[in-house]
Coordinates of C-alpha atoms and ligand atoms in Angstrom, one line a residue:
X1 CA -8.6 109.9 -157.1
X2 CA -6.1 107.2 -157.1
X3 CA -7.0 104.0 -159.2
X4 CA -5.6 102.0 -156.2
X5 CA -7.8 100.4 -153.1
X6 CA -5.6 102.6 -150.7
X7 CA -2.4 105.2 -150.9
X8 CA -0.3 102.8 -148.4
X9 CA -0.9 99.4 -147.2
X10 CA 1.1 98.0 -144.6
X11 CA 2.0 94.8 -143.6
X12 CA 2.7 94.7 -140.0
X13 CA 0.9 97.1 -136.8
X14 CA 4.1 97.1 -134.3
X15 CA 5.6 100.3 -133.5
X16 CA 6.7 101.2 -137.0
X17 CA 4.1 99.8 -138.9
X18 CA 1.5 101.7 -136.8
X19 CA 3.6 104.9 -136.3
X20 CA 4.0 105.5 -140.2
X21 CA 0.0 104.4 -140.7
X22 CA -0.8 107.0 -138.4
X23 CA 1.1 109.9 -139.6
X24 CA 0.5 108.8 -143.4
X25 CA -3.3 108.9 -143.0
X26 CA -3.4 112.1 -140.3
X27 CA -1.3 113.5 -143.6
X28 CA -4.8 112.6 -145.7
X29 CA -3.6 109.3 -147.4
X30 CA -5.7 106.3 -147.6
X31 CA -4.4 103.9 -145.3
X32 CA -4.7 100.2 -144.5
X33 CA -3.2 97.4 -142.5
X34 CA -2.9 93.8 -141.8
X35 CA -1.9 91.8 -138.8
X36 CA -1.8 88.4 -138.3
X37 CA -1.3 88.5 -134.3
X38 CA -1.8 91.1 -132.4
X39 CA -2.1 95.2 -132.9
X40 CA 1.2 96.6 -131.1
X41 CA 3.6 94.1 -132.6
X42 CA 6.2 92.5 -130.5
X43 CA 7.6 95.5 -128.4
X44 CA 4.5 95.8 -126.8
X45 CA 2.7 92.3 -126.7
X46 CA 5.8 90.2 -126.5
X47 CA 8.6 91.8 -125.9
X48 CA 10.0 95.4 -124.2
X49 CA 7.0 96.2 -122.6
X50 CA 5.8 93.2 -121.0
X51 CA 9.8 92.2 -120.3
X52 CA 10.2 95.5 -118.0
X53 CA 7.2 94.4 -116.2
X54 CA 9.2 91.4 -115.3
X55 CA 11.9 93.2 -114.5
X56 CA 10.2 95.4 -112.2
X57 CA 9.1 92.3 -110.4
X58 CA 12.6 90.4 -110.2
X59 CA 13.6 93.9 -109.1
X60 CA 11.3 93.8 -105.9
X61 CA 12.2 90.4 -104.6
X62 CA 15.9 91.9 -104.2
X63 CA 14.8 94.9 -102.9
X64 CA 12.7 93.0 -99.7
X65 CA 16.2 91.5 -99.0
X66 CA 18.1 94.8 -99.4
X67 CA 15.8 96.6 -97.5
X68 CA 16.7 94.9 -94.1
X69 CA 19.9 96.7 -93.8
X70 CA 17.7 100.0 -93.2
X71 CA 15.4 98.7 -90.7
X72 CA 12.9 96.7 -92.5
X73 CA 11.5 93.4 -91.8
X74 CA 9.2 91.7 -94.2
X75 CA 7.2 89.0 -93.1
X76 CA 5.3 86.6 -94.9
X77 CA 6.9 87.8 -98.5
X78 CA 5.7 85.2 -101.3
X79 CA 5.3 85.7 -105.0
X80 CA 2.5 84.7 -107.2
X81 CA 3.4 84.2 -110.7
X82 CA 0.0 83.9 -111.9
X83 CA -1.1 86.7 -110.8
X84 CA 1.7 88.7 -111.9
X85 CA 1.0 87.1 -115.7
X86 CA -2.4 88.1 -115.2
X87 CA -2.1 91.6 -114.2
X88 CA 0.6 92.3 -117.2
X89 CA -2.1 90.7 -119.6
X90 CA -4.0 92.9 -118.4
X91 CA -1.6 96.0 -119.2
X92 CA -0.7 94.5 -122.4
X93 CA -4.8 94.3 -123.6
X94 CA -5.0 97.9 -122.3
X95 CA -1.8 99.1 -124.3
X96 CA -3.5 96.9 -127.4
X97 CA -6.7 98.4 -127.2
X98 CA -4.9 101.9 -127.3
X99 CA -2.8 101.0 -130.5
X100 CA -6.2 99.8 -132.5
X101 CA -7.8 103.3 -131.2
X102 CA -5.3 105.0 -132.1
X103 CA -5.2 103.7 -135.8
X104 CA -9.0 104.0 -136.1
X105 CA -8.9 107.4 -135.0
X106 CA -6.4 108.2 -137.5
X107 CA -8.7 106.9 -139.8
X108 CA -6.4 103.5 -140.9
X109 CA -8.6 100.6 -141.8
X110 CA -7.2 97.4 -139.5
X111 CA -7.5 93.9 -141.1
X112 CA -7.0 91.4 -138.5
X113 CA -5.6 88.8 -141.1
X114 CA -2.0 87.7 -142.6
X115 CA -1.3 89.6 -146.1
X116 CA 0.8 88.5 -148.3
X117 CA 2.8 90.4 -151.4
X118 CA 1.1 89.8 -154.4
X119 CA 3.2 92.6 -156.7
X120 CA 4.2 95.9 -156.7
X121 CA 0.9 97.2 -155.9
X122 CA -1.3 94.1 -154.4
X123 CA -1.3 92.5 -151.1
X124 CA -3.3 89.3 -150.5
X125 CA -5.2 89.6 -147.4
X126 CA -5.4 85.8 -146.3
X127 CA -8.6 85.5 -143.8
X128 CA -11.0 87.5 -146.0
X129 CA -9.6 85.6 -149.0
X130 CA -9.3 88.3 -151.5
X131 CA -6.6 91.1 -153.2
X132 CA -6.6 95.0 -151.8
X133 CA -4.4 97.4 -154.0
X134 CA -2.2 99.9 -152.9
X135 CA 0.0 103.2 -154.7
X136 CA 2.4 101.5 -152.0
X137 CA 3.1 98.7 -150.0
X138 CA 5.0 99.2 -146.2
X139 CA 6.5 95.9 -145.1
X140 CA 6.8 96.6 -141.2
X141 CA 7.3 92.4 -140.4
X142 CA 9.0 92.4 -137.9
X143 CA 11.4 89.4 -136.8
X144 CA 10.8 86.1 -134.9
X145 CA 12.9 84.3 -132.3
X146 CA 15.5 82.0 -133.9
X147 CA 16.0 78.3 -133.0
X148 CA 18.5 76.6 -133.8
X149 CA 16.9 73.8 -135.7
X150 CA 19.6 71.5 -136.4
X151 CA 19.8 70.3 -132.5
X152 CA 18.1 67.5 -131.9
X153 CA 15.1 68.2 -129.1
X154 CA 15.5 72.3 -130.2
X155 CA 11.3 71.6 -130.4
X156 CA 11.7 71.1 -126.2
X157 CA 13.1 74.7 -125.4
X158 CA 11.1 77.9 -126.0
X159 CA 11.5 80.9 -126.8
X160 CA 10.8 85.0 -125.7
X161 CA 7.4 84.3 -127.2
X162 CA 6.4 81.7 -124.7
X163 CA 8.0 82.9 -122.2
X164 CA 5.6 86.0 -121.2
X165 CA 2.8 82.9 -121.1
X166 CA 4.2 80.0 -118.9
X167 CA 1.6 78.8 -116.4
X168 CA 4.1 78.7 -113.3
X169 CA 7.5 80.1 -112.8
X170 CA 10.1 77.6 -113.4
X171 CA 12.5 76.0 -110.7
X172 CA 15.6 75.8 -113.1
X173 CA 16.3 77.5 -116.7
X174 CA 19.0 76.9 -118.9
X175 CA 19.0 80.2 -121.4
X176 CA 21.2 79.8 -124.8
X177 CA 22.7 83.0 -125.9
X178 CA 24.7 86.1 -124.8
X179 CA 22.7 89.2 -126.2
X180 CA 19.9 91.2 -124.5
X181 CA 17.1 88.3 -124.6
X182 CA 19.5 86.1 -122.3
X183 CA 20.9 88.9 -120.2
X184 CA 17.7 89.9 -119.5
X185 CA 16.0 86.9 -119.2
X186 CA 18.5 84.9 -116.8
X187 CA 18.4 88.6 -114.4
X188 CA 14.4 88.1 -114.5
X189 CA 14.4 84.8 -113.4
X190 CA 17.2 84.9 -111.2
X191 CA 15.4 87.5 -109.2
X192 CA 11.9 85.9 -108.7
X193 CA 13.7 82.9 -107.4
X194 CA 15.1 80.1 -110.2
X195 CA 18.0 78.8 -110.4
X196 CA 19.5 80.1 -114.0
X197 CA 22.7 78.8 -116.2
X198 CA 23.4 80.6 -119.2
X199 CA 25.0 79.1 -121.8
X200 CA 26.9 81.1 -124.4
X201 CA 29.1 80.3 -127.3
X202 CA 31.8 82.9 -126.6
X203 CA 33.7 84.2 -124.0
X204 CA 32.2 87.7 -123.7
X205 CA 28.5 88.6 -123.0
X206 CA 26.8 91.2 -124.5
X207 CA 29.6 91.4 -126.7
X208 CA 28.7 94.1 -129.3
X209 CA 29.3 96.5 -126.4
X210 CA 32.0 97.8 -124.7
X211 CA 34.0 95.1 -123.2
X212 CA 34.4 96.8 -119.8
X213 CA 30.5 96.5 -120.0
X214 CA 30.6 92.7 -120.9
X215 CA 33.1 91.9 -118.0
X216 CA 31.1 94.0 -115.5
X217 CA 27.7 92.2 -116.7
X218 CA 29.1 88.6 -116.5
X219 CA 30.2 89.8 -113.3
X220 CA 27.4 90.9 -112.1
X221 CA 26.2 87.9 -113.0
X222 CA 27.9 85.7 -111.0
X223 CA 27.0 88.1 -108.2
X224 CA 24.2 87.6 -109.2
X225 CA 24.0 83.7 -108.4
X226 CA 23.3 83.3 -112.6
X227 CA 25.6 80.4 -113.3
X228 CA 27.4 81.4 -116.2
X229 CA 29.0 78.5 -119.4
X230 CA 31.1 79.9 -122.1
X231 CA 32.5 78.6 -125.2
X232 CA 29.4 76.1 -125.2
X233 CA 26.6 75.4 -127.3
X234 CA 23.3 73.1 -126.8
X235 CA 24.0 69.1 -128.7
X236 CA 20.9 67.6 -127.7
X237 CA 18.3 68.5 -125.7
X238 CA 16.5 65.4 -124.2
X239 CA 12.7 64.7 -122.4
X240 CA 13.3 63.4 -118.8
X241 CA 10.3 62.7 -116.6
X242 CA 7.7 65.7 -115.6
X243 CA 9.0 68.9 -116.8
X244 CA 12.5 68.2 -116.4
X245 CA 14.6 68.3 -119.5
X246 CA 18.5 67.9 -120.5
X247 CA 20.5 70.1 -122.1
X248 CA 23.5 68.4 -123.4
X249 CA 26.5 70.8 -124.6
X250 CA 29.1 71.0 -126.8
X251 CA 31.9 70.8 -123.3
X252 CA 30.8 67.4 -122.9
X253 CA 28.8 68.4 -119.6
X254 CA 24.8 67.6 -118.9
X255 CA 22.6 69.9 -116.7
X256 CA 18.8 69.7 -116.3
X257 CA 16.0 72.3 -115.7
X258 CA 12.4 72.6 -116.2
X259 CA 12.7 75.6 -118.4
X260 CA 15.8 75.7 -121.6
X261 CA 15.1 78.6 -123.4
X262 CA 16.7 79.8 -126.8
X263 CA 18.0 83.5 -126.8
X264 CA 20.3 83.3 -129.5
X265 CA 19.1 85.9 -132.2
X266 CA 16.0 86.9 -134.4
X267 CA 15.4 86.8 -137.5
X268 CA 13.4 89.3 -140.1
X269 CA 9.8 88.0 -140.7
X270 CA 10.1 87.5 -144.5
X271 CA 9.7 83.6 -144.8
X272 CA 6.3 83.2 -146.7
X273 CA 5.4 86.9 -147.3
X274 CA 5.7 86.8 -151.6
X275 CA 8.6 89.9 -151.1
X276 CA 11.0 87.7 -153.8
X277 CA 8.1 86.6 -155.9
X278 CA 7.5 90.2 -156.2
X279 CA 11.1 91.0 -157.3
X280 CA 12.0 92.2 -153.9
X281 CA 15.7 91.9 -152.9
X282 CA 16.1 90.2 -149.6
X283 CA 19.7 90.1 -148.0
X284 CA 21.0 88.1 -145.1
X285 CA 18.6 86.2 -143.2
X286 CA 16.0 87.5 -145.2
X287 CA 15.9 90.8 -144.3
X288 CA 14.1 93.5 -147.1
X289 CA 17.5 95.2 -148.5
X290 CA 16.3 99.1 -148.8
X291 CA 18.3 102.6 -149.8
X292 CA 18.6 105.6 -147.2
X293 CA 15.0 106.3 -147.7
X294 CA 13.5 103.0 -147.0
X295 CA 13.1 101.9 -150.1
X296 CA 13.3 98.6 -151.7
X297 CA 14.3 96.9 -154.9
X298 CA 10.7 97.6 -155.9
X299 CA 9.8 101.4 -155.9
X300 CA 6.4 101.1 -154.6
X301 CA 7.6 98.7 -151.8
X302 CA 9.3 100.4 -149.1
X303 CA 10.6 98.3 -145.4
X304 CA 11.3 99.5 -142.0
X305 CA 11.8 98.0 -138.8
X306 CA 13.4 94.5 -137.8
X307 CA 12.4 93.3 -141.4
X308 CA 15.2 94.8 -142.6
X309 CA 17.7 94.4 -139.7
X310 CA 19.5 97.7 -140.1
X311 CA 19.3 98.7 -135.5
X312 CA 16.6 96.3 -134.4
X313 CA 15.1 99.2 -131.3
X314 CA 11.4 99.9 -131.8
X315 CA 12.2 103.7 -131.1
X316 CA 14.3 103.2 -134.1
X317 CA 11.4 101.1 -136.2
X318 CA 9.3 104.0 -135.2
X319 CA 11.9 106.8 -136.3
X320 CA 12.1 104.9 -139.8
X321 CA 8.2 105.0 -139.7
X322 CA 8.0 108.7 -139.4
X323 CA 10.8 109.5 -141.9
X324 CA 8.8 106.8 -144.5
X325 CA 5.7 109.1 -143.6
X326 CA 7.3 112.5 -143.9
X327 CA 9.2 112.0 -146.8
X328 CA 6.4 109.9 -149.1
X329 CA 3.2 111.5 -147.9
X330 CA 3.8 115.1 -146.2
X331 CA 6.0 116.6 -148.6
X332 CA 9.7 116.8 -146.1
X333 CA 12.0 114.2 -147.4
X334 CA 13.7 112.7 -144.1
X335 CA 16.2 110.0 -143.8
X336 CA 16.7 108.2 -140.5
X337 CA 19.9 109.4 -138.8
X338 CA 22.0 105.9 -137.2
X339 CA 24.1 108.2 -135.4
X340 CA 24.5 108.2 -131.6
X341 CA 21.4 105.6 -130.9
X342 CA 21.3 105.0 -127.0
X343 CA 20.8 101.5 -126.0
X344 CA 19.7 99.6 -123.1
X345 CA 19.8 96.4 -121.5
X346 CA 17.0 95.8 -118.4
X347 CA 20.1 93.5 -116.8
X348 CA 20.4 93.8 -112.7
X349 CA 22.1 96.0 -112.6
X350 CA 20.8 97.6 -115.8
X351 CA 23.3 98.8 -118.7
X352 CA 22.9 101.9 -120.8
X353 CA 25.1 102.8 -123.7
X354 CA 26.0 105.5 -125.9
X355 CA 27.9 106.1 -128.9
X356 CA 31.5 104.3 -129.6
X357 CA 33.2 100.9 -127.4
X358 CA 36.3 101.6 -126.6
X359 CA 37.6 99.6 -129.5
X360 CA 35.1 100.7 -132.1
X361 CA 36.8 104.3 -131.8
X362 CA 40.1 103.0 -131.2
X363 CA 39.7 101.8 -134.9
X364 CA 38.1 105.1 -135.7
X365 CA 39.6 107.9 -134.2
X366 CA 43.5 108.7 -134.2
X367 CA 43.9 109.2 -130.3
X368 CA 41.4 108.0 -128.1
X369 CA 41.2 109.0 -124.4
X370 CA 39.4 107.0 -121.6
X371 CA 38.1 107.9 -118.6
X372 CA 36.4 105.3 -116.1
X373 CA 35.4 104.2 -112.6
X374 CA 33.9 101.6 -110.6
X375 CA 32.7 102.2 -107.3
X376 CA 30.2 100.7 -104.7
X377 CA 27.0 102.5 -104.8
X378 CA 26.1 104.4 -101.9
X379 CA 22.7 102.7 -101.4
X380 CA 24.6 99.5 -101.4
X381 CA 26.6 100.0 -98.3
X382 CA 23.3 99.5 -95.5
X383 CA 21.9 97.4 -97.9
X384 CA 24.6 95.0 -98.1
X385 CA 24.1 94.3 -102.1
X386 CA 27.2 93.9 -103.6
X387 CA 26.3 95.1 -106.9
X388 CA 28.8 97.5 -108.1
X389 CA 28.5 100.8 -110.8
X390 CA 30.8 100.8 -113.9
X391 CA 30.5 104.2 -115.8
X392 CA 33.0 105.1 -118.9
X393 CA 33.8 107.7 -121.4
X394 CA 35.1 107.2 -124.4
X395 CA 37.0 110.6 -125.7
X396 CA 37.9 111.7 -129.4
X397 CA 41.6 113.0 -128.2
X398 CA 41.9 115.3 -130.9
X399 CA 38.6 117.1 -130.6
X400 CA 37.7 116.6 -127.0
X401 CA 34.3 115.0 -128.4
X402 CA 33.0 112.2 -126.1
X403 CA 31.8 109.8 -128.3
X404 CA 30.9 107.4 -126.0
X405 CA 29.4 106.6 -122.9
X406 CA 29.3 103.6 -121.2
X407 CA 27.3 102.7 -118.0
X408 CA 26.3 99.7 -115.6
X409 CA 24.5 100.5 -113.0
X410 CA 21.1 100.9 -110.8
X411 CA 19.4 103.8 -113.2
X412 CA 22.2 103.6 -116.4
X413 CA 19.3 103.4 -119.0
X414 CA 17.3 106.7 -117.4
X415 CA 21.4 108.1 -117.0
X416 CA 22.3 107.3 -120.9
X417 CA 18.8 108.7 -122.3
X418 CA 20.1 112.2 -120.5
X419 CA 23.3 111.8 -121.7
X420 CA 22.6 110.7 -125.4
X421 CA 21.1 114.1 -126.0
X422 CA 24.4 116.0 -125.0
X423 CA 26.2 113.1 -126.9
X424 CA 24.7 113.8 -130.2
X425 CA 24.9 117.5 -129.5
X426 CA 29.0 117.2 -129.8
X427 CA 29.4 117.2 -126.0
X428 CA 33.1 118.0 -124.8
X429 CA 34.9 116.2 -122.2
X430 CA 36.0 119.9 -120.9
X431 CA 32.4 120.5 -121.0
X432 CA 31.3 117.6 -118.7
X433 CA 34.3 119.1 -116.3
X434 CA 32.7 122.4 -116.2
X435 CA 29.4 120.9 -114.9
X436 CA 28.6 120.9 -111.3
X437 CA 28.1 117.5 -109.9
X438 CA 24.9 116.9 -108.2
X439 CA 25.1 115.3 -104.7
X440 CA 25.2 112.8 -103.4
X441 CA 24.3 110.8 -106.7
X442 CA 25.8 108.3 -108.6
X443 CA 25.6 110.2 -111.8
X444 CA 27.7 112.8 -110.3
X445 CA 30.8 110.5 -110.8
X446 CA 30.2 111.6 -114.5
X447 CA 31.3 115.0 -114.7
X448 CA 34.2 114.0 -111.7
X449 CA 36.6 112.0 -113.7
X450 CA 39.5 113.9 -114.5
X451 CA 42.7 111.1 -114.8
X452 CA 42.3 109.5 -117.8
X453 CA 42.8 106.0 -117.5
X454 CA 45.9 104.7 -118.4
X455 CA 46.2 100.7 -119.4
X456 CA 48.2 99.2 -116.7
X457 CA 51.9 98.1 -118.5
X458 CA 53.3 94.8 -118.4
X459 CA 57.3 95.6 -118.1
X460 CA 59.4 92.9 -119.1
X461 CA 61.3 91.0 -116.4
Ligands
LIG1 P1 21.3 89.2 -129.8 O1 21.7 89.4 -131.2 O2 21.4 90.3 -128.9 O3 22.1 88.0 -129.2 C1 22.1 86.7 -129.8 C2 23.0 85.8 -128.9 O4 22.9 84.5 -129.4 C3 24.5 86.2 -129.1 O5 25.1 86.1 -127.8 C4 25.0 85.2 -130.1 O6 26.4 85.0 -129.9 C5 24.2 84.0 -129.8 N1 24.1 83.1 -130.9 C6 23.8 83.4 -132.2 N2 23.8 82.4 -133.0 C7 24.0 81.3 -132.2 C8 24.1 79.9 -132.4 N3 24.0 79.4 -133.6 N4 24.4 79.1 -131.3 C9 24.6 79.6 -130.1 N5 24.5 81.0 -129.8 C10 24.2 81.8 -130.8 O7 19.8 88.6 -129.9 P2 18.7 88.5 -128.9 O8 17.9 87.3 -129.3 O9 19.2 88.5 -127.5 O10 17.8 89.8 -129.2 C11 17.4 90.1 -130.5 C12 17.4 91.5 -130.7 O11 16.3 92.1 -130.1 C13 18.6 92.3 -130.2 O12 19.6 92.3 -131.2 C14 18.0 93.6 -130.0 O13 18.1 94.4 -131.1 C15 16.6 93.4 -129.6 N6 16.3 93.5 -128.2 C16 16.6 94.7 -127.5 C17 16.4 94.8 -126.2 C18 16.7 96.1 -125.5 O14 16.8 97.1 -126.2 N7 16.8 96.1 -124.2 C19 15.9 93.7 -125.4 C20 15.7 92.5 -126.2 C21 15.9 92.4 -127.5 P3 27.5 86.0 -130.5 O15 27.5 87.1 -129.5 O16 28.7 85.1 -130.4 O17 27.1 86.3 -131.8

């Protein structure tokens, strides 16, 4: 029997936290762990779970436009914002009440308290006001939503935390940022019926992907009716009457909404949590620096998840979870493979990505072929949307390899979780030629590109 309280505690029941819990104590360890807020952690009380339910509802008020062109009419359409709130509080406490069974059944004992590192072996339960020991400690965090502190009013904005809670659906948002919150967000609220602006600092959106995707997406956009401000940050944001607020930016220009929201970045959950006291080695923004296996500066003290900002996905947090749990408590050392991670962003249309931009393996492979198109979608043509589909490969030249692939679209996420499998498998572009398109689809326009794309050239006069 082990002089410690418990074989792991961990700090932290989101998706990581609760998937390497589980599998540690269905392996026979004793198994703890604390949250301060709610069991499920952010993906699915405050973030990708309740976020796709609002985009299935911003999704429906374009389709009762969309549908005219094939006969419908709709009468009477209106939307009710509380009682779409309601009814995803109502999917969130279900998906809660899962996660806590889950655990219990697993036999993890839940504290419903902050915990705090004490050392190498001692967490600090705050609520109950007294030490539990551990063999080791699992900092599963999380991150927060970042503000930018240093702009006066910053205080009058809110953030993806608040946002699944406001009591009516705002008239006008302003949404900082360029990433997937703002994306996302400004396609959500465009489509139940506000008026959106997003302001972002650069010139390209979304602009760790592909930059086909983030010209397509801005586009899109605009197409949209999201109002789009680049090269601009927030100065001031000021209290008018009512609701109304003022975002004043850096391009010397004013605009005023009920709703400014900040979408620009998280940050790992470490402020306050004793990691340093403890001789843990935190690295930028205070993420938990770890080895291959998870590992931290403290042997008994191992991170995974958005605390240590390595790929900020749950199915990734969750991944790290079960490698932490194979490796320390079932006897099958596993490290986390980064390669070939699919991603998505819920935008309308929706992008799904796999595998190298363009100019990532332009750096990284000696000849890189392309292969793209851009089409109207069939289902567009009676519906009259104008919404177009952007699909791209990226090609090792040398080996054939597709190493990425690149799509924005109605259905690219559902595409790119297809394709990632045949991705990491070492797919061939000769392969995807052999394969029979399916018709009519839009993902048959994957396996029909056969010119590779050639960049047009500017010929000197
Ligand atoms: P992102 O990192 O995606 O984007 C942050 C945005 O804020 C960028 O456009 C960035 O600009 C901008 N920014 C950063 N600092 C400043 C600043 N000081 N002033 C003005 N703008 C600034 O973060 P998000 O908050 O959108 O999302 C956080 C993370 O959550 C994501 O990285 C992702 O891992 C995860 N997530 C995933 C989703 C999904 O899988 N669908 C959905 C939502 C979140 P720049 O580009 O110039 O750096």
């Amino acid at each position: 029997m082990s002089a410690y309280d418990y074989d792991l505690f961990t700090i932290g029941a989101g998706s990581g936290g609760v998937r390497a819990s589980r599998m540690a104590a269905m392996a026979g360890a004793r198994v703890g762990i604390a949250e301060e807020y709610r069991v499920g952690g952010t993906c699915v009380i405050r973030g990708c779970v309740p976020k796709k339910l609002l985009v299935y509802a911003a999704e429906f008020g374009h389709a009762f436009h969309e549908a005219k062109g094939y006969g419908w009419t709709a009468q009477n359409v209106s939307f009710d914002w509380t009682k779409l709130i309601e009814n995803k509080d109502e999917e969130i406490d279900r998906l809660n009440g899962i996660y806590i069974r889950n655990l219990k059944n697993a036999g993890v004992d839940i504290f419903e308290t902050r915990a705090v590192v004490k050392g190498p072996h001692t967490v600090h339960l705050v609520k109950e006001g007294r030490d539990v020991t551990a063999e080791r400690i699992l900092i599963a965090a999380g991150g927060a939503p970042w503000v930018d502190e240093s702009v006066p009013g910053h205080e009058l904005a809110i953030t993806s935390n608040e946002a699944f809670h406001l009591e009516r659906l705002p008239k006008h948002v302003i949404i900082a940022g360029g990433g997937y919150i703002a994306v996302e967000f400004a396609c959500i609220f465009r489509g139940l019926g506000a008026e959106v602006c997003l302001v972002y600092r650069g010139e390209d959106i979304l602009r760790y992907f592909d930059r086909d995707i983030s010209v397509q997406v801005h586009e899109e956009l605009k197409r949209l009716g999201v109002r789009v401000v680049t090269q601009a940050v927030f100065e001031k944001i000021e209290k008018l009457s009512g609701d109304e607020k003022r975002a004043y930016l850096s391009n010397g220009h004013h605009i005023d909404a009920d709703l400014i929201f900040w979408a620009v970045g998280r940050r790992p959950n470490t402020a306050g949590l004793g990691l340093e006291e403890a001789g843990v080695a935190l690295g930028r923004n205070g993420a938990v620096k770890v080895d291959e296996w998870s590992r931290s500066s403290v042997p008994s003290i191992f991170a995974i998840g958005d605390v240590t900002d390595r790929v900020n996905l749950t199915p990734v947090a969750i991944r790290e979870g079960a490698a932490f749990a194979e490796t320390e408590f079932m006897g099958r050392p596993t490290k986390m493979d980064y390669d070939f991670i699919p991603k998505a962003v819920f935008s309308t249309p929706p992008v799904g990505s796999v595998g190298y931009p363009e100019h990532e393996a332009r750096k990284r492979f000696a000849s890189v072929d392309i292969y793209k198109t851009d089409f109207r979608p069939m289902k567009n043509t009676l519906s009259g949307a104008e919404h177009r589909t952007l699909m791209k490969l990226v090609v090792d030249g040398e080996s054939d390899r597709v190493v990425g692939v690149h799509i924005v679209g109605e259905g690219a996420p559902e595409m790119i979780q297809c394709l990632a499998i045949a991705v990491k498998a070492g797919v061939t572009k000769r392969q995807f030629d052999e394969t029979c398109a399916l018709h009519p689809t839009s993902a048959e326009e994957l396996v029909l590109m056969r010119e590779k794309f050639v960049p047009e050239m500017k010929i000197a006069p």
